[in-house]
Amino acid sequence: QTGSGKTFSICGNHSNRGIIPRSLACLFDAVDRREDGVKFTISMSFIEVYKEIGYDLLAKEFGKSVETWPVVSVSLVSGDPVLSGAKRVTIASEEEGLHQYFLGDTHRTVAETPHNLNSSRSHCVFTIYVEASDPAAQTVRTSKVQIVDLAGSERLKPYEQGSQNEKELMGQAIAINLSLHWLEGVINALNKGGSTMVPYRNSFLTKILKDALGGNARAIMIATINPSDPALAETVSTCRFAQRVANVQTNARVNEEKDPQLVIAALRAENSELRAALAAAEGGDAATAAPLPADELRRRARAFLEGEGDDADADEGSTVFSIGSLLQAFAMFRVLRELFWELLRSRRAVSSGGGATTSTPATPAGGGARGATPTSAAPASGMGDAGHPAANQ
């Protein structure tokens, strides 16, 4: 209802603070009193809906025409409203929030009407975004507070006769009434419930308020009325609309999920600890535990097979190859397997050539072959095709 004190209740003035400044003060006071280690990030946006077009009040500048104002668009993604083009400002204190709010409030579209010398000619939506990150639980909670100042409906005949005298005021009144009409249609559909289709997409305002009216939220409406006799019909209509809004059922729940940044940081720390533990168990560090280059591994494997390893055990008649870590052991096993197949193919090629014989490796003295230490025998036919001793096994 126009001229009944809606904007004064929501915004207030310099001597009487409205709901928006009081909400900022209450929010930061609650954050300052928390001592549980939760980190809060608070941001805000401020837009107006003028003739079914959204404008960013935090980016508007004085002295420019409406054609140059920053336009905001809204779309429904997976059922949730998403704003595009709206400036989202991070605020760290109540003073910063009030500064941004007063900056946007001075950019609102107002005009003089017969019942209000400073009438709001657009709806405004002030949104506070709150994100609480808990490092101990590795969770993050998100929420937002939407405070909406609706422009008042105007009956052009006979109550608001002055609005018909100017074409601009009449166009604004028609746009405001149409927007409120679609909002009423959404409220009526929500009251019916069941499978009734809710027409959120009919207007810019109803798309913005989709999650606040019929989703995960708690909705409160403040209805202001004009007690004068000429405004009686509009007063009754306002009270009936407020009653329908009060009957809307919402389902509020906590928006909590795992913080991806904290989870990634914890996994990286755990990975570093496991690498350090593995290196300590192998008697080295992460640098020495890394696999050797492929060429070096092949050189050592060939020396091992040819009996020219790092150390020799004369009693056992075997060759010992030193391995610095489990990673090097796995890599060496792969190289030995490759060399084995190369050796096998070389022996088969020599045998198929005719006239060549191979000798069977002798069993080392001392009782039985050892699984990890191969023995060496004299070559029967020189070097194979692959360049390895043909009789080494």
PDB file of N, CA and C in Angstrom, residues 159-213:
ATOM      1  N   TYR A 159      -8.548   6.729  -6.194  1.00  0.00           N
ATOM      2  CA  TYR A 159      -7.704   7.060  -5.050  1.00  0.00           C
ATOM      3  C   TYR A 159      -6.452   7.815  -5.473  1.00  0.00           C
ATOM      4  N   GLU A 160      -5.780   7.389  -6.536  1.00  0.00           N
ATOM      5  CA  GLU A 160      -4.498   7.963  -6.925  1.00  0.00           C
ATOM      6  C   GLU A 160      -4.675   8.766  -8.213  1.00  0.00           C
ATOM      7  N   GLN A 161      -5.566   9.723  -8.202  1.00  0.00           N
ATOM      8  CA  GLN A 161      -5.861  10.480  -9.417  1.00  0.00           C
ATOM      9  C   GLN A 161      -4.660  11.265  -9.910  1.00  0.00           C
ATOM     10  N   GLY A 162      -3.771  11.661  -8.973  1.00  0.00           N
ATOM     11  CA  GLY A 162      -2.617  12.457  -9.398  1.00  0.00           C
ATOM     12  C   GLY A 162      -1.660  11.695 -10.289  1.00  0.00           C
ATOM     13  N   SER A 163      -1.603  10.348 -10.151  1.00  0.00           N
ATOM     14  CA  SER A 163      -0.679   9.578 -10.973  1.00  0.00           C
ATOM     15  C   SER A 163      -1.097   9.565 -12.434  1.00  0.00           C
ATOM     16  N   GLN A 164      -2.362   9.908 -12.728  1.00  0.00           N
ATOM     17  CA  GLN A 164      -2.806   9.907 -14.114  1.00  0.00           C
ATOM     18  C   GLN A 164      -2.413  11.188 -14.829  1.00  0.00           C
ATOM     19  N   ASN A 165      -1.961  12.172 -14.078  1.00  0.00           N
ATOM     20  CA  ASN A 165      -1.633  13.451 -14.697  1.00  0.00           C
ATOM     21  C   ASN A 165      -0.284  13.415 -15.416  1.00  0.00           C
ATOM     22  N   GLU A 166       0.590  12.483 -15.053  1.00  0.00           N
ATOM     23  CA  GLU A 166       1.901  12.379 -15.690  1.00  0.00           C
ATOM     24  C   GLU A 166       2.055  10.981 -16.288  1.00  0.00           C
ATOM     25  N   LYS A 167       2.503  10.964 -17.513  1.00  0.00           N
ATOM     26  CA  LYS A 167       2.644   9.692 -18.209  1.00  0.00           C
ATOM     27  C   LYS A 167       3.700   8.804 -17.549  1.00  0.00           C
ATOM     28  N   GLU A 168       4.789   9.413 -17.068  1.00  0.00           N
ATOM     29  CA  GLU A 168       5.857   8.631 -16.447  1.00  0.00           C
ATOM     30  C   GLU A 168       5.371   7.971 -15.168  1.00  0.00           C
ATOM     31  N   LEU A 169       4.641   8.721 -14.330  1.00  0.00           N
ATOM     32  CA  LEU A 169       4.128   8.144 -13.089  1.00  0.00           C
ATOM     33  C   LEU A 169       3.109   7.041 -13.359  1.00  0.00           C
ATOM     34  N   MET A 170       2.301   7.220 -14.387  1.00  0.00           N
ATOM     35  CA  MET A 170       1.317   6.193 -14.710  1.00  0.00           C
ATOM     36  C   MET A 170       2.012   4.916 -15.185  1.00  0.00           C
ATOM     37  N   GLY A 171       3.061   5.047 -16.004  1.00  0.00           N
ATOM     38  CA  GLY A 171       3.799   3.867 -16.448  1.00  0.00           C
ATOM     39  C   GLY A 171       4.456   3.138 -15.291  1.00  0.00           C
ATOM     40  N   GLN A 172       4.990   3.900 -14.345  1.00  0.00           N
ATOM     41  CA  GLN A 172       5.589   3.272 -13.169  1.00  0.00           C
ATOM     42  C   GLN A 172       4.542   2.552 -12.330  1.00  0.00           C
ATOM     43  N   ALA A 173       3.380   3.185 -12.140  1.00  0.00           N
ATOM     44  CA  ALA A 173       2.320   2.564 -11.345  1.00  0.00           C
ATOM     45  C   ALA A 173       1.818   1.282 -11.996  1.00  0.00           C
ATOM     46  N   ILE A 174       1.694   1.273 -13.314  1.00  0.00           N
ATOM     47  CA  ILE A 174       1.242   0.063 -14.008  1.00  0.00           C
ATOM     48  C   ILE A 174       2.257  -1.064 -13.813  1.00  0.00           C
ATOM     49  N   ALA A 175       3.556  -0.755 -13.931  1.00  0.00           N
ATOM     50  CA  ALA A 175       4.589  -1.781 -13.766  1.00  0.00           C
ATOM     51  C   ALA A 175       4.597  -2.326 -12.336  1.00  0.00           C
ATOM     52  N   ILE A 176       4.419  -1.455 -11.352  1.00  0.00           N
ATOM     53  CA  ILE A 176       4.395  -1.887  -9.951  1.00  0.00           C
ATOM     54  C   ILE A 176       3.187  -2.789  -9.691  1.00  0.00           C
ATOM     55  N   ASN A 177       2.016  -2.366 -10.148  1.00  0.00           N
ATOM     56  CA  ASN A 177       0.806  -3.168  -9.920  1.00  0.00           C
ATOM     57  C   ASN A 177       0.895  -4.531 -10.607  1.00  0.00           C
ATOM     58  N   LEU A 178       1.464  -4.564 -11.803  1.00  0.00           N
ATOM     59  CA  LEU A 178       1.590  -5.839 -12.506  1.00  0.00           C
ATOM     60  C   LEU A 178       2.547  -6.777 -11.770  1.00  0.00           C
ATOM     61  N   SER A 179       3.642  -6.233 -11.277  1.00  0.00           N
ATOM     62  CA  SER A 179       4.598  -7.057 -10.534  1.00  0.00           C
ATOM     63  C   SER A 179       3.968  -7.615  -9.263  1.00  0.00           C
ATOM     64  N   LEU A 180       3.216  -6.791  -8.547  1.00  0.00           N
ATOM     65  CA  LEU A 180       2.548  -7.274  -7.340  1.00  0.00           C
ATOM     66  C   LEU A 180       1.451  -8.277  -7.677  1.00  0.00           C
ATOM     67  N   HIS A 181       0.833  -8.130  -8.839  1.00  0.00           N
ATOM     68  CA  HIS A 181      -0.181  -9.095  -9.262  1.00  0.00           C
ATOM     69  C   HIS A 181       0.438 -10.486  -9.438  1.00  0.00           C
ATOM     70  N   TRP A 182       1.612 -10.550 -10.089  1.00  0.00           N
ATOM     71  CA  TRP A 182       2.276 -11.845 -10.262  1.00  0.00           C
ATOM     72  C   TRP A 182       2.751 -12.406  -8.932  1.00  0.00           C
ATOM     73  N   LEU A 183       3.154 -11.545  -8.010  1.00  0.00           N
ATOM     74  CA  LEU A 183       3.549 -12.018  -6.680  1.00  0.00           C
ATOM     75  C   LEU A 183       2.355 -12.618  -5.955  1.00  0.00           C
ATOM     76  N   GLU A 184       1.207 -12.000  -6.090  1.00  0.00           N
ATOM     77  CA  GLU A 184       0.001 -12.548  -5.476  1.00  0.00           C
ATOM     78  C   GLU A 184      -0.365 -13.896  -6.097  1.00  0.00           C
ATOM     79  N   GLY A 185      -0.149 -14.025  -7.411  1.00  0.00           N
ATOM     80  CA  GLY A 185      -0.421 -15.307  -8.054  1.00  0.00           C
ATOM     81  C   GLY A 185       0.459 -16.423  -7.514  1.00  0.00           C
ATOM     82  N   VAL A 186       1.715 -16.124  -7.226  1.00  0.00           N
ATOM     83  CA  VAL A 186       2.616 -17.121  -6.632  1.00  0.00           C
ATOM     84  C   VAL A 186       2.139 -17.502  -5.237  1.00  0.00           C
ATOM     85  N   ILE A 187       1.732 -16.507  -4.447  1.00  0.00           N
ATOM     86  CA  ILE A 187       1.260 -16.779  -3.083  1.00  0.00           C
ATOM     87  C   ILE A 187       0.002 -17.656  -3.118  1.00  0.00           C
ATOM     88  N   ASN A 188      -0.918 -17.359  -4.017  1.00  0.00           N
ATOM     89  CA  ASN A 188      -2.141 -18.160  -4.117  1.00  0.00           C
ATOM     90  C   ASN A 188      -1.828 -19.606  -4.523  1.00  0.00           C
ATOM     91  N   ALA A 189      -0.881 -19.782  -5.463  1.00  0.00           N
ATOM     92  CA  ALA A 189      -0.526 -21.136  -5.894  1.00  0.00           C
ATOM     93  C   ALA A 189       0.147 -21.913  -4.764  1.00  0.00           C
ATOM     94  N   LEU A 190       0.965 -21.247  -3.963  1.00  0.00           N
ATOM     95  CA  LEU A 190       1.615 -21.925  -2.836  1.00  0.00           C
ATOM     96  C   LEU A 190       0.593 -22.324  -1.774  1.00  0.00           C
ATOM     97  N   ASN A 191      -0.437 -21.513  -1.599  1.00  0.00           N
ATOM     98  CA  ASN A 191      -1.472 -21.860  -0.624  1.00  0.00           C
ATOM     99  C   ASN A 191      -2.293 -23.065  -1.072  1.00  0.00           C
ATOM    100  N   LYS A 192      -2.487 -23.229  -2.362  1.00  0.00           N
ATOM    101  CA  LYS A 192      -3.251 -24.374  -2.859  1.00  0.00           C
ATOM    102  C   LYS A 192      -2.484 -25.670  -2.664  1.00  0.00           C
ATOM    103  N   GLY A 193      -1.148 -25.608  -2.834  1.00  0.00           N
ATOM    104  CA  GLY A 193      -0.332 -26.797  -2.629  1.00  0.00           C
ATOM    105  C   GLY A 193      -0.613 -27.860  -3.670  1.00  0.00           C
ATOM    106  N   GLY A 194      -0.245 -29.103  -3.321  1.00  0.00           N
ATOM    107  CA  GLY A 194      -0.470 -30.218  -4.236  1.00  0.00           C
ATOM    108  C   GLY A 194       0.363 -30.090  -5.491  1.00  0.00           C
ATOM    109  N   SER A 195      -0.232 -30.421  -6.616  1.00  0.00           N
ATOM    110  CA  SER A 195       0.471 -30.399  -7.905  1.00  0.00           C
ATOM    111  C   SER A 195       0.255 -29.096  -8.663  1.00  0.00           C
ATOM    112  N   THR A 196      -0.211 -28.056  -7.979  1.00  0.00           N
ATOM    113  CA  THR A 196      -0.452 -26.776  -8.640  1.00  0.00           C
ATOM    114  C   THR A 196       0.865 -26.162  -9.104  1.00  0.00           C
ATOM    115  N   MET A 197       0.915 -25.740 -10.354  1.00  0.00           N
ATOM    116  CA  MET A 197       2.109 -25.116 -10.899  1.00  0.00           C
ATOM    117  C   MET A 197       2.254 -23.711 -10.329  1.00  0.00           C
ATOM    118  N   VAL A 198       3.429 -23.413  -9.777  1.00  0.00           N
ATOM    119  CA  VAL A 198       3.683 -22.094  -9.188  1.00  0.00           C
ATOM    120  C   VAL A 198       4.350 -21.226 -10.248  1.00  0.00           C
ATOM    121  N   PRO A 199       3.729 -20.098 -10.636  1.00  0.00           N
ATOM    122  CA  PRO A 199       4.260 -19.292 -11.751  1.00  0.00           C
ATOM    123  C   PRO A 199       5.402 -18.369 -11.337  1.00  0.00           C
ATOM    124  N   TYR A 200       6.545 -18.949 -10.944  1.00  0.00           N
ATOM    125  CA  TYR A 200       7.679 -18.122 -10.544  1.00  0.00           C
ATOM    126  C   TYR A 200       8.266 -17.337 -11.709  1.00  0.00           C
ATOM    127  N   ARG A 201       8.177 -17.876 -12.910  1.00  0.00           N
ATOM    128  CA  ARG A 201       8.840 -17.258 -14.060  1.00  0.00           C
ATOM    129  C   ARG A 201       8.069 -16.083 -14.655  1.00  0.00           C
ATOM    130  N   ASN A 202       6.943 -15.721 -14.073  1.00  0.00           N
ATOM    131  CA  ASN A 202       6.129 -14.662 -14.677  1.00  0.00           C
ATOM    132  C   ASN A 202       6.734 -13.279 -14.527  1.00  0.00           C
ATOM    133  N   SER A 203       7.580 -13.065 -13.524  1.00  0.00           N
ATOM    134  CA  SER A 203       8.137 -11.737 -13.317  1.00  0.00           C
ATOM    135  C   SER A 203       9.536 -11.848 -12.729  1.00  0.00           C
ATOM    136  N   PHE A 204      10.260 -10.748 -12.809  1.00  0.00           N
ATOM    137  CA  PHE A 204      11.618 -10.690 -12.272  1.00  0.00           C
ATOM    138  C   PHE A 204      11.605 -10.877 -10.760  1.00  0.00           C
ATOM    139  N   LEU A 205      10.654 -10.241 -10.091  1.00  0.00           N
ATOM    140  CA  LEU A 205      10.597 -10.304  -8.631  1.00  0.00           C
ATOM    141  C   LEU A 205      10.307 -11.705  -8.127  1.00  0.00           C
ATOM    142  N   THR A 206       9.362 -12.391  -8.739  1.00  0.00           N
ATOM    143  CA  THR A 206       9.006 -13.729  -8.265  1.00  0.00           C
ATOM    144  C   THR A 206      10.138 -14.736  -8.510  1.00  0.00           C
ATOM    145  N   LYS A 207      10.926 -14.536  -9.566  1.00  0.00           N
ATOM    146  CA  LYS A 207      12.068 -15.426  -9.776  1.00  0.00           C
ATOM    147  C   LYS A 207      13.127 -15.229  -8.696  1.00  0.00           C
ATOM    148  N   ILE A 208      13.362 -13.992  -8.303  1.00  0.00           N
ATOM    149  CA  ILE A 208      14.343 -13.730  -7.243  1.00  0.00           C
ATOM    150  C   ILE A 208      13.895 -14.346  -5.916  1.00  0.00           C
ATOM    151  N   LEU A 209      12.593 -14.262  -5.634  1.00  0.00           N
ATOM    152  CA  LEU A 209      12.078 -14.703  -4.334  1.00  0.00           C
ATOM    153  C   LEU A 209      11.652 -16.172  -4.335  1.00  0.00           C
ATOM    154  N   LYS A 210      12.025 -16.932  -5.336  1.00  0.00           N
ATOM    155  CA  LYS A 210      11.572 -18.324  -5.416  1.00  0.00           C
ATOM    156  C   LYS A 210      12.001 -19.136  -4.196  1.00  0.00           C
ATOM    157  N   ASP A 211      13.292 -19.098  -3.851  1.00  0.00           N
ATOM    158  CA  ASP A 211      13.745 -19.897  -2.717  1.00  0.00           C
ATOM    159  C   ASP A 211      13.315 -19.322  -1.380  1.00  0.00           C
ATOM    160  N   ALA A 212      12.966 -18.027  -1.344  1.00  0.00           N
ATOM    161  CA  ALA A 212      12.524 -17.417  -0.093  1.00  0.00           C
ATOM    162  C   ALA A 212      11.063 -17.723   0.216  1.00  0.00           C
ATOM    163  N   LEU A 213      10.246 -17.915  -0.818  1.00  0.00           N
ATOM    164  CA  LEU A 213       8.818 -18.124  -0.599  1.00  0.00           C
ATOM    165  C   LEU A 213       8.440 -19.603  -0.513  1.00  0.00           C
TER     166      LEU A 213
END
